[in-house]
Coordinates of C-alpha atoms in Angstrom, one line a residue:
M1 CA 92.1 129.0 24.1
E2 CA 92.6 132.5 25.5
E3 CA 92.5 135.1 22.7
I4 CA 95.6 136.8 22.2
V5 CA 96.4 139.6 20.3
Q6 CA 99.9 140.1 19.3
E7 CA 101.3 143.6 19.1
R8 CA 104.3 145.0 17.6
F9 CA 106.0 147.3 20.2
L10 CA 108.5 144.9 21.9
G11 CA 106.5 141.9 21.4
A12 CA 103.7 143.0 23.7
V13 CA 100.7 140.9 23.8
K14 CA 97.2 141.9 25.1
L15 CA 94.8 139.4 26.9
A16 CA 90.9 139.6 27.0
A17 CA 91.5 139.0 30.7
H18 CA 93.8 141.9 31.3
H19 CA 93.5 145.5 30.5
H20 CA 97.1 146.2 30.5
P21 CA 99.7 144.9 27.7
L22 CA 102.0 142.3 28.9
F23 CA 105.5 142.1 27.6
P24 CA 107.7 139.1 27.2
T25 CA 110.3 138.2 29.7
N26 CA 112.9 135.2 31.0
V27 CA 112.9 136.4 34.6
S28 CA 110.6 133.8 36.5
S29 CA 108.5 134.9 39.3
K30 CA 104.9 133.6 40.8
C31 CA 102.6 133.2 38.1
I32 CA 98.8 134.7 39.0
V33 CA 97.2 132.0 36.9
C34 CA 98.8 129.1 38.7
S35 CA 100.5 130.7 41.8
K36 CA 103.8 128.7 41.2
Q37 CA 107.2 129.7 40.5
K38 CA 109.6 127.9 38.0
E39 CA 113.0 129.0 39.0
K40 CA 114.5 125.8 38.4
L41 CA 114.0 125.9 35.0
I42 CA 116.2 127.4 32.4
N43 CA 115.3 130.0 30.0
T44 CA 111.5 130.2 31.4
K45 CA 109.3 132.1 29.3
G46 CA 106.6 134.4 30.5
F47 CA 104.9 137.5 30.4
T48 CA 104.7 140.6 32.8
C49 CA 102.6 143.4 33.4
N50 CA 104.7 146.2 34.4
Q51 CA 101.9 148.3 35.4
C52 CA 100.3 145.9 38.0
N53 CA 103.7 143.8 38.8
L54 CA 102.3 140.5 37.3
Y55 CA 103.6 137.5 36.0
F56 CA 102.3 134.9 33.9
H57 CA 103.7 131.7 32.5
K58 CA 103.4 131.2 28.8
D59 CA 102.3 127.9 28.8
C60 CA 99.3 129.4 31.6
I61 CA 97.9 131.7 29.0
E62 CA 98.8 129.5 25.4
I63 CA 97.1 126.1 26.4
T64 CA 97.9 123.8 23.7
I65 CA 96.1 120.6 25.5
S66 CA 92.5 120.0 24.7
S67 CA 89.6 121.4 26.5
H68 CA 87.7 119.8 29.5
H69 CA 84.7 121.0 28.7
R70 CA 82.3 121.1 26.0
H71 CA 82.4 124.6 25.4
P72 CA 85.5 127.0 24.8
L73 CA 87.0 128.1 27.9
K74 CA 88.3 131.7 28.4
L75 CA 90.9 133.0 31.0
H76 CA 88.9 135.3 34.0
D77 CA 90.0 138.0 35.9
R78 CA 88.1 137.5 39.7
N79 CA 88.2 141.5 40.0
K80 CA 85.8 141.4 36.8
P81 CA 82.2 140.6 37.7
Y82 CA 81.4 137.2 36.9
S83 CA 78.5 135.5 38.7
A84 CA 79.7 132.0 39.2
R85 CA 81.2 129.8 41.7
D86 CA 84.4 130.2 43.9
K87 CA 85.6 126.5 44.1
C88 CA 87.0 124.6 40.9
S89 CA 84.6 122.5 39.1
I90 CA 86.9 119.5 39.1
C91 CA 89.0 119.6 42.2
R92 CA 86.9 121.8 44.6
Y93 CA 89.3 124.1 45.9
W94 CA 89.2 127.4 45.9
L95 CA 90.0 129.2 42.8
L96 CA 93.2 131.6 42.3
D97 CA 92.9 135.3 41.1
M98 CA 92.5 134.1 37.8
F99 CA 91.1 130.9 36.5
Y100 CA 89.1 129.8 33.6
Y101 CA 85.8 129.5 32.9
C102 CA 83.0 128.9 30.2
S103 CA 80.9 131.9 29.7
R104 CA 77.9 129.9 28.5
C105 CA 77.3 127.6 31.6
V106 CA 78.6 127.6 35.3
F107 CA 81.9 126.0 34.7
D108 CA 85.1 127.1 36.2
V109 CA 88.5 125.3 36.3
C110 CA 91.6 125.8 37.8
M111 CA 95.2 126.0 36.0
S112 CA 96.2 122.5 37.8
C113 CA 93.1 120.8 37.0
L114 CA 93.3 122.3 33.7
K115 CA 97.0 120.7 32.6
K116 CA 96.2 117.6 34.1
P117 CA 94.5 114.6 31.7
L118 CA 91.0 113.7 32.9
I119 CA 91.9 110.5 34.3
I120 CA 92.3 109.1 38.1
D121 CA 94.8 106.5 37.4
Q122 CA 94.9 104.5 40.9
P123 CA 91.5 105.2 42.6
T124 CA 91.3 103.8 45.8
A125 CA 87.5 103.0 44.9
H126 CA 87.9 100.9 42.1
V127 CA 90.6 98.5 40.6
H128 CA 90.9 100.2 37.3
P129 CA 91.6 103.7 36.1
L130 CA 88.5 106.3 36.0
S131 CA 87.7 108.9 33.5
I132 CA 86.3 111.8 34.5
I133 CA 83.3 113.6 32.9
P134 CA 83.0 117.3 33.7
I135 CA 79.3 117.8 32.8
S136 CA 77.1 118.6 35.7
L137 CA 74.0 118.0 34.1
I138 CA 74.4 114.0 34.1
S139 CA 71.5 112.7 36.4
F140 CA 73.4 108.8 37.9
T141 CA 73.6 107.3 41.1
C142 CA 77.1 106.9 42.5
E143 CA 78.0 103.2 42.9
A144 CA 80.1 104.3 46.1
C145 CA 77.7 106.1 48.2
G146 CA 74.1 105.0 46.8
T147 CA 73.3 109.0 46.4
G148 CA 72.6 111.2 43.2
S149 CA 74.4 112.9 41.2
G150 CA 74.2 116.4 43.3
D151 CA 76.9 118.7 42.2
S152 CA 79.6 116.4 41.5
H153 CA 80.8 115.3 38.4
P154 CA 80.9 111.5 37.7
C155 CA 83.8 109.4 36.9
I156 CA 83.3 106.4 35.0
C157 CA 84.9 103.1 34.0
L158 CA 83.4 101.8 30.8
Q159 CA 85.0 98.5 31.3
C160 CA 83.0 97.6 34.2
C161 CA 79.6 99.9 33.5
F162 CA 81.1 101.6 37.0
I163 CA 79.8 105.4 38.0
I164 CA 81.0 107.2 41.1
H165 CA 81.4 110.9 42.2
K166 CA 84.6 112.4 41.9
D167 CA 84.5 112.8 45.6
C168 CA 84.2 109.1 46.6
T169 CA 86.7 108.1 44.3
D170 CA 89.1 108.1 47.6
L171 CA 86.9 106.9 50.0
P172 CA 88.7 105.1 53.3
R173 CA 88.7 101.6 53.1
V174 CA 88.8 100.8 56.5
I175 CA 87.8 103.1 59.6
C176 CA 86.5 103.6 63.0
I177 CA 83.8 105.9 64.3
N178 CA 82.4 107.1 67.3
R179 CA 79.2 105.1 67.0
H180 CA 80.5 101.5 67.1
D181 CA 82.9 99.8 69.1
H182 CA 84.4 97.7 65.8
R183 CA 86.4 98.6 62.9
I184 CA 84.1 99.1 59.6
S185 CA 85.1 98.5 56.0
H186 CA 83.5 99.8 52.6
V187 CA 81.9 97.6 50.7
Y188 CA 79.9 98.2 47.6
I189 CA 76.8 95.5 48.1
L190 CA 75.4 94.6 51.4
P191 CA 73.9 91.1 52.2
P192 CA 70.0 90.9 50.9
E193 CA 68.5 91.9 53.9
E194 CA 67.2 95.1 55.8
W195 CA 69.7 97.4 56.5
F196 CA 69.6 100.8 58.8
C197 CA 72.3 103.1 58.9
G198 CA 74.0 103.4 62.4
V199 CA 74.4 107.2 62.1
C200 CA 71.1 108.7 60.9
H201 CA 69.2 105.6 61.2
M202 CA 67.6 105.9 58.0
H203 CA 67.1 103.0 55.3
I204 CA 70.4 101.9 53.3
N205 CA 70.0 100.6 50.1
N206 CA 71.9 97.5 49.7
Q207 CA 72.7 97.5 46.2
Y208 CA 75.1 100.1 46.6
G209 CA 78.1 101.0 48.6
A210 CA 78.0 101.5 52.5
Y211 CA 80.4 100.7 55.3
S212 CA 79.9 97.7 57.3
C213 CA 80.9 95.9 60.3
S214 CA 82.6 92.0 59.8
I215 CA 82.0 91.2 63.1
C216 CA 78.4 92.2 64.1
H217 CA 75.1 93.2 62.2
Y218 CA 76.4 97.1 61.5
A219 CA 76.2 99.3 58.7
V220 CA 76.6 102.7 58.0
H221 CA 75.9 104.9 54.9
S222 CA 79.1 106.2 53.0
K223 CA 78.7 110.0 53.6
C224 CA 77.4 109.3 56.9
A225 CA 80.6 107.3 58.2
I226 CA 82.7 109.8 57.0
R227 CA 81.1 113.0 58.7
A228 CA 83.8 115.1 60.5
D229 CA 81.6 114.8 64.0
V230 CA 81.7 110.6 63.2
W231 CA 85.1 110.0 62.0
D232 CA 88.6 111.0 63.5
G233 CA 90.0 111.1 59.9
R234 CA 92.3 108.1 60.1
E235 CA 92.3 105.4 57.4
L236 CA 93.3 102.3 58.9
D237 CA 93.8 100.0 55.8
G238 CA 96.9 97.7 56.3
I239 CA 96.9 99.0 60.0
P240 CA 97.1 96.1 62.7
D241 CA 94.7 96.5 65.7
K242 CA 96.8 98.4 68.4
E243 CA 96.3 97.9 72.2
G244 CA 92.9 99.3 73.4
D245 CA 91.3 99.1 70.1
N246 CA 88.6 96.8 71.3
K247 CA 90.2 94.0 72.0
L248 CA 88.0 91.7 74.6
E249 CA 91.1 91.2 77.0
D250 CA 91.6 95.0 77.0
I251 CA 87.8 95.7 77.7
V252 CA 87.1 93.6 80.3
P253 CA 87.3 95.4 83.6
F254 CA 88.1 92.8 86.0
E255 CA 89.6 89.3 86.5
V256 CA 87.7 86.5 87.9
I257 CA 89.4 85.6 91.0
D258 CA 86.8 83.0 92.5
D259 CA 83.4 82.1 92.5
K260 CA 81.7 85.6 93.3
V261 CA 85.5 87.3 93.7
V262 CA 86.9 89.7 91.2
K263 CA 89.8 91.7 91.2
H264 CA 89.0 94.9 89.4
F265 CA 91.6 97.3 87.4
I266 CA 90.7 100.2 89.5
H267 CA 90.7 99.1 93.0
E268 CA 93.5 97.5 94.9
H269 CA 91.5 95.2 96.6
T270 CA 89.7 92.1 95.7
L271 CA 85.6 92.4 95.2
T272 CA 82.9 90.4 96.6
Y273 CA 79.5 89.9 94.9
F274 CA 76.6 89.9 96.8
Y275 CA 72.7 90.5 96.0
Q276 CA 70.8 92.7 98.3
D277 CA 67.1 91.7 97.5
V278 CA 65.8 93.6 100.5
L279 CA 65.5 97.9 100.2
I280 CA 68.5 99.7 102.0
R281 CA 67.8 103.1 102.9
D282 CA 71.2 104.1 103.9
E283 CA 71.8 107.0 101.5
N284 CA 75.7 107.2 102.7
Q285 CA 76.2 104.1 100.7
R286 CA 76.9 105.1 97.6
C287 CA 78.5 103.4 94.5
H288 CA 81.9 104.9 93.7
A289 CA 81.2 104.8 90.2
C290 CA 78.0 106.7 89.3
I291 CA 77.6 108.2 92.7
L292 CA 73.9 106.6 93.3
P293 CA 72.9 105.0 96.4
L294 CA 72.7 101.0 96.6
Y295 CA 69.1 100.3 97.2
H296 CA 69.0 96.7 96.1
G297 CA 70.3 94.4 93.9
G298 CA 73.6 93.1 92.9
C299 CA 76.8 94.6 94.1
Y300 CA 80.5 94.4 94.4
N301 CA 81.4 95.2 97.8
C302 CA 85.5 95.5 99.1
M303 CA 85.8 93.5 102.5
H304 CA 89.0 95.8 103.0
C305 CA 87.5 99.6 102.8
D306 CA 84.1 101.1 102.0
F307 CA 84.7 100.7 98.0
I308 CA 81.2 99.3 96.3
L309 CA 80.1 99.0 93.1
H310 CA 77.0 98.5 91.6
E311 CA 77.1 95.2 89.3
K312 CA 76.4 97.3 86.2
C313 CA 79.0 99.5 86.8
A314 CA 81.4 97.2 87.6
N315 CA 81.0 95.6 84.4
L316 CA 81.7 99.1 82.5
P317 CA 84.1 98.3 79.8
R318 CA 87.3 100.0 80.2
F319 CA 87.4 101.5 76.5
K320 CA 84.4 102.6 74.5
R321 CA 83.3 104.9 71.9
H322 CA 80.8 107.5 72.2
E323 CA 78.8 110.0 69.8
L324 CA 79.7 112.9 71.6
H325 CA 83.7 112.7 70.5
N326 CA 85.4 111.5 67.8
N327 CA 88.2 109.6 69.6
Q328 CA 88.1 106.3 71.9
F329 CA 87.1 107.0 75.9
T330 CA 89.4 105.6 78.5
L331 CA 87.6 104.5 82.2
Y332 CA 89.1 106.2 85.0
P333 CA 88.6 106.6 88.9
N334 CA 88.2 110.0 90.5
P335 CA 90.8 111.1 91.3
K336 CA 93.0 109.1 88.4
S337 CA 96.3 107.4 89.6
G338 CA 98.8 109.9 90.7
E339 CA 96.8 112.9 90.5
Q340 CA 96.8 114.8 94.2
L341 CA 94.1 116.1 96.0
E342 CA 92.8 119.5 94.6
F343 CA 90.0 121.1 93.3
G344 CA 89.4 119.9 89.7
K345 CA 91.3 116.9 90.0
G346 CA 88.4 114.4 91.8
L347 CA 85.8 116.8 90.5
F348 CA 85.0 117.4 87.0
R349 CA 82.0 118.5 84.5
C350 CA 80.5 116.0 82.2
A351 CA 80.3 117.4 78.6
A352 CA 76.8 115.6 78.0
C353 CA 74.8 116.6 81.1
K354 CA 77.1 119.6 81.8
T355 CA 76.5 118.5 85.8
L356 CA 79.4 118.4 88.4
N357 CA 80.4 114.8 89.4
N358 CA 83.2 112.9 91.7
G359 CA 82.3 109.7 90.5
F360 CA 84.4 107.5 87.6
R361 CA 84.6 109.1 84.2
Y362 CA 85.4 108.2 80.9
E363 CA 87.9 110.4 79.3
S364 CA 89.2 111.4 75.6
E365 CA 91.9 114.2 75.5
N366 CA 89.8 117.2 77.3
V367 CA 86.1 115.6 76.9
M368 CA 85.0 114.0 80.2
L369 CA 81.8 111.8 80.5
D370 CA 80.3 110.4 83.7
V371 CA 79.6 106.5 83.4
R372 CA 75.7 107.2 83.3
C373 CA 75.9 109.7 80.2
A374 CA 78.6 107.1 78.7
T375 CA 76.1 104.1 78.8
I376 CA 73.6 106.1 76.5
S377 CA 75.0 105.2 73.1
D378 CA 73.3 103.9 69.8
E379 CA 69.5 102.7 70.4
F380 CA 68.6 104.3 73.9
L381 CA 65.2 102.9 75.1
H382 CA 63.6 105.4 77.9
E383 CA 60.2 104.5 79.7
S384 CA 59.3 108.2 78.9
H385 CA 59.0 107.4 75.0
P386 CA 57.7 104.7 73.0
H387 CA 60.2 104.7 70.4
P388 CA 64.1 104.3 70.6
L389 CA 66.0 107.8 71.2
F390 CA 69.6 108.6 69.4
V391 CA 72.4 110.8 70.2
L392 CA 72.4 113.6 68.1
S393 CA 75.6 115.7 67.0
S394 CA 76.9 118.3 70.1
S395 CA 76.4 120.9 67.3
F396 CA 72.6 120.2 67.2
S397 CA 70.5 122.0 70.2
G398 CA 66.9 121.6 71.0
V399 CA 64.1 122.2 74.2
C400 CA 64.0 118.8 76.2
E401 CA 60.6 117.7 76.7
A402 CA 61.2 116.6 80.5
C403 CA 63.0 120.1 81.7
N404 CA 62.4 122.4 79.2
R405 CA 65.7 123.7 78.8
L406 CA 67.5 124.6 75.7
V407 CA 70.7 122.2 75.5
D408 CA 73.3 121.0 72.9
S409 CA 73.9 117.6 73.9
I410 CA 70.5 116.1 73.1
L411 CA 68.7 112.6 72.5
S412 CA 66.2 112.4 69.7
C413 CA 63.5 110.1 68.5
V414 CA 63.9 109.4 64.4
E415 CA 59.9 108.6 64.3
C416 CA 59.1 111.8 66.3
S417 CA 60.8 114.6 64.7
Q418 CA 60.0 117.1 67.4
F419 CA 61.0 115.0 70.8
Y420 CA 64.0 115.6 72.4
L421 CA 65.6 114.9 76.0
C422 CA 68.8 116.0 77.3
F423 CA 71.2 113.7 79.3
K424 CA 70.5 115.0 82.3
C425 CA 66.9 113.9 82.5
A426 CA 67.7 110.7 80.5
T427 CA 70.2 109.5 83.3
L428 CA 67.9 110.4 86.4
P429 CA 67.4 107.6 88.8
K430 CA 64.4 105.6 88.0
E431 CA 63.8 104.8 91.8
V432 CA 64.8 106.8 95.0
S433 CA 64.1 107.0 98.6
Y434 CA 62.5 109.8 100.8
K435 CA 63.5 110.0 104.6
H436 CA 59.4 110.4 105.4
D437 CA 58.5 107.7 103.4
K438 CA 58.7 104.3 104.1
H439 CA 58.3 103.0 100.3
P440 CA 60.5 103.6 97.2
L441 CA 59.3 106.4 95.1
Y442 CA 59.6 106.3 91.0
L443 CA 60.1 108.6 88.5
R444 CA 57.1 109.8 87.0
Y445 CA 56.2 111.7 83.4
Y446 CA 54.0 114.2 82.1
R447 CA 51.3 112.0 81.2
Y448 CA 51.0 110.4 84.7
D449 CA 47.7 111.3 86.7
Y450 CA 49.5 112.9 89.8
C451 CA 50.7 115.9 87.7
H452 CA 48.2 118.5 89.5
Y453 CA 49.5 117.3 93.2
W454 CA 51.7 119.5 95.4
C455 CA 55.6 119.2 96.2
E456 CA 55.8 117.9 99.9
I457 CA 59.2 119.6 100.0
C458 CA 58.5 123.3 98.8
E459 CA 55.0 122.9 98.7
K460 CA 54.4 124.5 95.3
P461 CA 52.4 122.6 92.7
T462 CA 54.3 120.0 90.2
Y463 CA 53.9 121.2 86.8
P464 CA 51.6 119.5 84.0
Y465 CA 54.5 119.0 81.6
R466 CA 57.3 118.2 84.2
W467 CA 58.6 114.9 85.4
F468 CA 58.5 114.2 89.3
Y469 CA 58.7 111.4 91.8
S470 CA 56.0 110.1 93.8
C471 CA 54.9 107.0 95.6
E472 CA 52.3 104.9 94.4
I473 CA 50.9 103.9 98.0
C474 CA 51.2 107.1 99.9
A475 CA 50.3 109.2 96.9
S476 CA 53.1 111.5 97.9
T477 CA 54.8 113.9 95.0
L478 CA 58.0 115.8 95.2
H479 CA 59.9 118.0 92.4
I480 CA 63.2 116.5 91.0
D481 CA 65.2 119.2 92.2
C482 CA 63.5 119.2 95.7
L483 CA 64.5 115.3 96.4
L484 CA 68.1 115.1 94.5
G485 CA 69.1 118.5 95.9
K486 CA 71.6 120.6 94.2
S487 CA 74.4 118.1 93.4
P488 CA 72.9 114.7 93.9
Y489 CA 76.1 112.8 92.4
M490 CA 78.5 114.2 95.5
K491 CA 79.6 111.1 97.6
P492 CA 80.1 111.4 101.4
G493 CA 83.4 111.6 102.7
D494 CA 85.3 112.8 99.8
C495 CA 87.4 115.9 100.0
F496 CA 88.4 118.9 98.0
L497 CA 91.3 120.9 98.5
L498 CA 90.5 125.0 97.7
H499 CA 93.2 127.5 98.3
N500 CA 94.6 124.9 100.9
L501 CA 91.6 124.6 102.8
E502 CA 90.2 121.0 102.8
F503 CA 86.5 120.6 102.0
Q504 CA 85.0 117.5 103.0
V505 CA 81.1 116.1 101.7
V506 CA 79.1 115.7 105.0
S507 CA 75.6 115.0 106.1
N508 CA 73.5 117.9 106.6
N509 CA 72.0 116.5 110.1
H510 CA 72.2 120.1 112.1
V511 CA 69.3 120.9 114.2
S512 CA 69.3 124.1 112.3
R513 CA 70.3 124.8 108.6
Q514 CA 73.4 126.6 108.3
F515 CA 74.0 129.5 105.4
C516 CA 76.0 128.7 102.2
R517 CA 78.8 131.3 102.4
E518 CA 78.5 131.5 98.2
C519 CA 74.8 131.7 97.7
H520 CA 74.2 132.8 101.3
L521 CA 71.0 130.4 101.1
R522 CA 70.3 127.8 104.0
C523 CA 71.5 124.7 103.2
E524 CA 68.8 122.4 102.6
D525 CA 69.8 119.7 101.0
A526 CA 71.0 116.2 102.4
F527 CA 75.1 116.5 101.9
V528 CA 76.8 119.9 102.4
L529 CA 80.7 120.8 101.7
Q530 CA 82.4 121.8 105.2
N531 CA 85.6 122.7 105.9
K532 CA 87.5 120.1 108.2
I533 CA 89.1 122.6 110.1
E534 CA 86.0 125.0 110.9
T535 CA 83.5 122.5 111.9
R536 CA 80.7 125.0 112.5
T537 CA 81.1 127.2 109.6
S538 CA 82.6 127.6 106.1
C539 CA 79.4 125.5 105.0
I540 CA 78.8 125.3 101.2
C541 CA 75.6 124.1 99.9
S542 CA 76.9 122.2 96.5
L543 CA 79.3 121.5 94.0
E544 CA 77.9 124.6 91.9
C545 CA 78.4 126.8 94.8
L546 CA 82.2 125.3 95.3
Y547 CA 82.7 125.6 91.4
S548 CA 81.3 129.5 91.6
L549 CA 83.9 130.2 94.6
V550 CA 87.1 128.8 93.1
G551 CA 85.9 131.0 90.0
Y552 CA 86.1 134.2 92.4
Y553 CA 89.1 133.5 94.2
L554 CA 91.0 132.6 90.5
T555 CA 89.4 135.9 89.5
E556 CA 90.4 137.9 92.6
R557 CA 94.1 136.6 92.6
Q558 CA 94.5 137.5 88.7
H559 CA 93.6 141.1 89.9
I560 CA 95.9 141.1 92.6
T561 CA 98.9 139.8 90.2
L562 CA 97.9 142.4 87.8

């Protein structure tokens, strides 16, 4: 395969791929072609270049097996100019300093693939051995993934008239993805009905391979299912379901004790269900899970303490999957059982909306989601848009239609390619109360007629393309930030420990507004953080200021230590 010119002096040979003569040797070393060392073999024959201190196995430059390509292959040195790819055309691994190539077409092959027969004996994708056809100009549709040939070589089974990509020969059979709560399995034909991918939400051709769920009507393109931001990389074929792997008894969050009485796994007391059909205007009564007020509707209340949950929050599953992380999430209270009262335990920043929160959280490794963002999964319907919205990968960023901010965790519409909505705006409460209005206020969107009105709190105009709250009866309008405040997800009565000083969330009902010790502005929100010892000073207006203050103290402590 490689042209070898024999020289007379000491049996030296000359390769076209190397500019110095090579001398025979029985001393084994690491081969520059295959990057292997045959130390255990007796009488290993090879060649060495005394000037470059390089070693070549004899069988790496004197290939006797038939070529894997239709044209003759030549040994090539990477240091010489050659416009080709950097990866082997067969195995797709990076090429070493020396490899074989075809000078007539773009085809490069490493020594490892060149020494192997072009047969895959036991592929996971087929019952028979597959033959690799190292020709990139063949146009075909892969039976395993349903996509075109691309730059992958075909593997065929003549017995079955079966053809797939070489990259698809080792597709996993059973996997879990972060878009679905059940396991999905690879199949080659879907039932004859309309299917849409659960990841990219595009149409699936049911005549080709895909991943499907055996429990519900759900399917995913083969290529979409094994994406790095979708699949955790584990093959589950032959592995039984473990605890917490979406079994019904593990997902249900409470045990039914009696009619309207349940025992929730997070709380030590039993909870009683009641339905409130009259508007409650008590801002201090908040759900312990989502930290939103309980205005009306179904709730679960503890008769022994102030613990209370919305009916929807009480039914949150203990385990769930989400598009923003590959592994399964687990529901925890704040703080978790066994955690001490300290800053950073009972307070966390949601990975989706980036807001600070002290409610329940879904946690997986170091990723934490508040319960509002965790419920946004799969098809999400929002009143501001006529089409379903889907969660994009965290690596994608876009400008939110509601707040006009550039964010990296975002929802998008498949039909409207330029519509994006961030998690913070998508989880805004639809109904709130205002102390100077006896009616409930509802979230309005930029197409609403009230866009030219003024905010009653800051007395500044509402922007035509920004969302806001309004009362239809009183025609009052308020900015979202003005009404909800800097820390809308802060529950009254909760405490935080900051450098041996305990701060508590209290109502901001003083006659005069105090100044925040961090931002030095007056505290205008309904709730503030106050030092439990110094009741008249050391006021902090928001969780963000508390978070900033902790960062400042930690920096100062590091400087003192240094």
